[in-house]
Amino acid sequence: EKGWSFHSIDTICFTHYHGDHISGLPGLLLSMGNADRVEPVTLIGPRGLERVVNALRVIAPELPFPLKFIELTEAEETIWTNGYEIKAFQVKHNVICYGYSIRIRRGGRFYPEKALENQIPQKFWNRLQKGETVTEGEQVYTPDMVIGPERKGIKLTYCTDSRPVKAIAENAKGADLFICEGMYG
């Protein structure tokens, strides 16, 4: 079993700062700290993010890991962080609110037959799959010797609490998973 841990969460995106969307953060941060997390966590959200998070941290003041804040100021912004391409786009709510399209890149396929053809020792295959160049004596093995072109990645689009706006359809186009949560009233 692979399992799951708080160490796998490296980025948290906030759509807006109504209580039902942000009040769980202190508990999550405390749980991450109690799980011995020390790696930084990136927080992305509308302008005012750091102020809002620091106010919530009154009940979680000491964390064993740093927080990195990215405050959105434009109608659309693209951020590359922790290996993800995150596109934030404004939607229509009664406060500033963003939706997100997240792209996860997918590397090329590993071809064991190419590794055998190039007489690459099997002990190096894993490192080559991870994108490393391996040197043994005078011999240099590079990932392009055994890995094909990058494959289509995964795209997830999420938006919430918005009136219908073009930005939602435009950003959801081609998504592998689209989550659109609505509000009433």
Coordinates of C-alpha atoms in Angstrom, one line a residue:
E1 CA 0.0 0.0 0.0
K2 CA 1.3 3.4 -0.9
G3 CA -0.8 5.3 1.7
W4 CA -1.3 9.0 2.0
S5 CA 0.3 11.6 4.2
F6 CA 0.2 15.4 4.9
H7 CA 3.7 15.5 3.2
S8 CA 2.1 15.2 -0.2
I9 CA 0.3 18.5 0.2
D10 CA 2.6 21.2 -1.1
T11 CA 0.2 23.8 -2.5
I12 CA -3.2 25.1 -1.3
C13 CA -5.4 27.3 -3.5
F14 CA -8.1 29.5 -2.1
T15 CA -11.0 30.7 -4.2
H16 CA -12.1 33.4 -1.7
Y17 CA -12.2 34.2 2.0
H18 CA -15.7 33.3 3.1
G19 CA -15.6 31.2 6.2
D20 CA -16.8 28.0 4.6
H21 CA -13.8 28.1 2.3
I22 CA -10.9 29.0 4.6
S23 CA -11.8 28.3 8.3
G24 CA -10.5 24.8 8.1
L25 CA -7.0 26.0 7.4
P26 CA -5.7 26.2 11.0
G27 CA -6.7 22.6 11.7
L28 CA -5.1 21.4 8.4
L29 CA -1.8 23.3 9.2
L30 CA -1.7 21.9 12.7
S31 CA -2.3 18.4 11.4
M32 CA 0.5 18.8 8.9
G33 CA 2.8 20.0 11.7
N34 CA 1.9 17.1 13.9
A35 CA 2.8 14.8 11.0
D36 CA 6.4 16.1 11.3
R37 CA 6.2 18.0 8.1
V38 CA 9.1 20.4 7.6
E39 CA 8.8 21.2 3.8
P40 CA 7.4 24.6 2.8
V41 CA 3.7 24.9 1.8
T42 CA 2.7 27.3 -0.9
L43 CA -0.6 29.2 -0.4
I44 CA -2.3 30.9 -3.4
G45 CA -5.3 33.2 -3.2
P46 CA -6.8 36.6 -3.8
R47 CA -5.1 39.8 -2.5
G48 CA -5.1 39.8 1.3
L49 CA -4.2 36.2 1.6
E50 CA -1.3 36.7 4.0
R51 CA -3.3 39.0 6.3
V52 CA -6.3 36.5 6.4
V53 CA -4.0 33.5 7.0
N54 CA -2.1 35.2 9.8
A55 CA -5.4 36.1 11.5
L56 CA -6.4 32.5 11.4
R57 CA -3.0 31.4 12.7
V58 CA -3.8 32.8 16.1
I59 CA -4.8 29.3 17.0
A60 CA -1.8 27.7 15.1
P61 CA 1.0 30.2 15.7
E62 CA 3.9 27.7 15.7
L63 CA 4.5 25.6 12.6
P64 CA 7.6 23.5 11.9
F65 CA 7.4 24.5 8.2
P66 CA 7.4 27.8 6.3
L67 CA 4.4 29.2 4.4
K68 CA 5.0 30.8 1.1
F69 CA 2.3 33.3 0.0
I70 CA 1.3 34.1 -3.6
E71 CA -1.4 36.8 -3.7
L72 CA -3.4 37.1 -6.9
T73 CA -3.9 40.7 -8.3
E74 CA -4.8 40.2 -11.9
A75 CA -8.0 38.8 -13.6
E76 CA -5.9 35.9 -14.9
E77 CA -2.5 34.7 -13.7
T78 CA -0.4 31.7 -14.4
I79 CA 1.9 30.4 -11.6
W80 CA 4.4 27.6 -11.9
T81 CA 5.0 26.0 -8.4
N82 CA 6.0 22.6 -7.1
G83 CA 5.9 21.1 -10.6
Y84 CA 2.4 22.3 -11.4
E85 CA 1.1 25.0 -13.8
I86 CA -1.7 26.7 -12.0
K87 CA -3.9 29.2 -13.9
A88 CA -6.0 31.4 -11.7
F89 CA -9.0 33.1 -13.3
Q90 CA -11.5 35.5 -11.7
V91 CA -15.1 34.4 -11.5
K92 CA -18.2 36.4 -10.4
H93 CA -19.1 36.3 -6.7
N94 CA -20.0 39.0 -4.2
V95 CA -16.3 39.1 -3.2
I96 CA -13.2 38.7 -5.3
C97 CA -13.2 35.0 -6.2
Y98 CA -11.0 32.9 -8.4
G99 CA -11.3 29.5 -10.1
Y100 CA -8.2 27.4 -10.9
S101 CA -7.0 25.2 -13.7
I102 CA -4.2 23.0 -12.7
R103 CA -2.0 21.1 -15.2
I104 CA 0.2 18.3 -14.1
R105 CA 2.9 17.4 -16.7
R106 CA 3.5 13.8 -17.7
G107 CA 6.9 12.7 -18.8
G108 CA 7.6 10.5 -21.7
R109 CA 7.2 6.7 -21.7
F110 CA 10.3 4.7 -20.7
Y111 CA 11.4 2.2 -23.3
P112 CA 13.2 -0.8 -21.8
E113 CA 14.0 -2.1 -25.3
K114 CA 16.0 1.1 -26.0
A115 CA 17.8 0.7 -22.7
L116 CA 18.8 -2.9 -23.8
E117 CA 19.7 -1.7 -27.3
N118 CA 22.0 1.0 -25.8
Q119 CA 23.4 -1.6 -23.4
I120 CA 22.5 0.5 -20.4
P121 CA 22.8 -1.4 -17.1
Q122 CA 19.5 -2.0 -15.5
K123 CA 20.7 -0.5 -12.2
F124 CA 20.6 3.0 -13.9
W125 CA 17.1 2.7 -15.5
N126 CA 15.2 4.2 -12.5
R127 CA 17.6 7.2 -12.4
L128 CA 17.2 7.8 -16.2
Q129 CA 13.4 7.6 -15.8
K130 CA 13.6 10.4 -13.2
G131 CA 15.4 12.6 -15.7
E132 CA 19.0 12.1 -14.4
T133 CA 22.1 11.8 -16.6
V134 CA 24.2 8.9 -15.4
T135 CA 28.0 8.6 -15.9
E136 CA 29.9 5.3 -15.4
G137 CA 33.6 5.5 -16.2
E138 CA 33.8 7.0 -19.7
Q139 CA 30.2 6.1 -20.6
V140 CA 27.4 8.7 -20.3
Y141 CA 23.7 7.7 -20.3
T142 CA 21.1 10.4 -20.9
P143 CA 17.3 10.2 -20.4
D144 CA 16.6 10.9 -24.1
M145 CA 18.3 7.6 -24.9
V146 CA 15.4 5.7 -23.2
I147 CA 12.5 8.0 -22.8
G148 CA 10.0 9.1 -25.5
P149 CA 8.3 12.5 -26.0
E150 CA 6.3 14.1 -23.2
R151 CA 2.8 12.7 -23.0
K152 CA -0.5 14.6 -22.5
G153 CA -0.7 15.6 -18.9
I154 CA -3.7 15.9 -16.6
K155 CA -5.8 19.1 -16.3
L156 CA -8.2 19.7 -13.4
T157 CA -10.4 22.8 -13.3
Y158 CA -12.2 24.0 -10.2
C159 CA -14.5 26.9 -9.5
T160 CA -17.1 27.7 -6.9
D161 CA -19.7 30.2 -5.8
S162 CA -19.9 32.0 -9.2
R163 CA -22.5 33.3 -11.5
P164 CA -22.0 32.0 -15.1
V165 CA -19.0 33.7 -16.8
K166 CA -17.1 33.0 -20.0
A167 CA -13.9 32.4 -18.0
I168 CA -15.3 29.2 -16.5
A169 CA -16.1 27.6 -19.9
E170 CA -12.8 28.8 -21.4
N171 CA -10.7 27.4 -18.6
A172 CA -12.6 24.2 -18.3
K173 CA -12.2 23.4 -21.9
G174 CA -10.1 20.2 -22.3
A175 CA -10.1 19.4 -18.6
D176 CA -9.9 15.8 -17.6
L177 CA -11.8 16.7 -14.4
F178 CA -14.1 19.8 -14.0
I179 CA -15.5 20.5 -10.6
C180 CA -18.0 23.4 -10.5
E181 CA -19.7 24.0 -7.2
G182 CA -22.6 26.5 -7.3
M183 CA -24.2 28.8 -4.8
Y184 CA -27.8 29.7 -4.5
G185 CA -29.4 33.0 -3.9

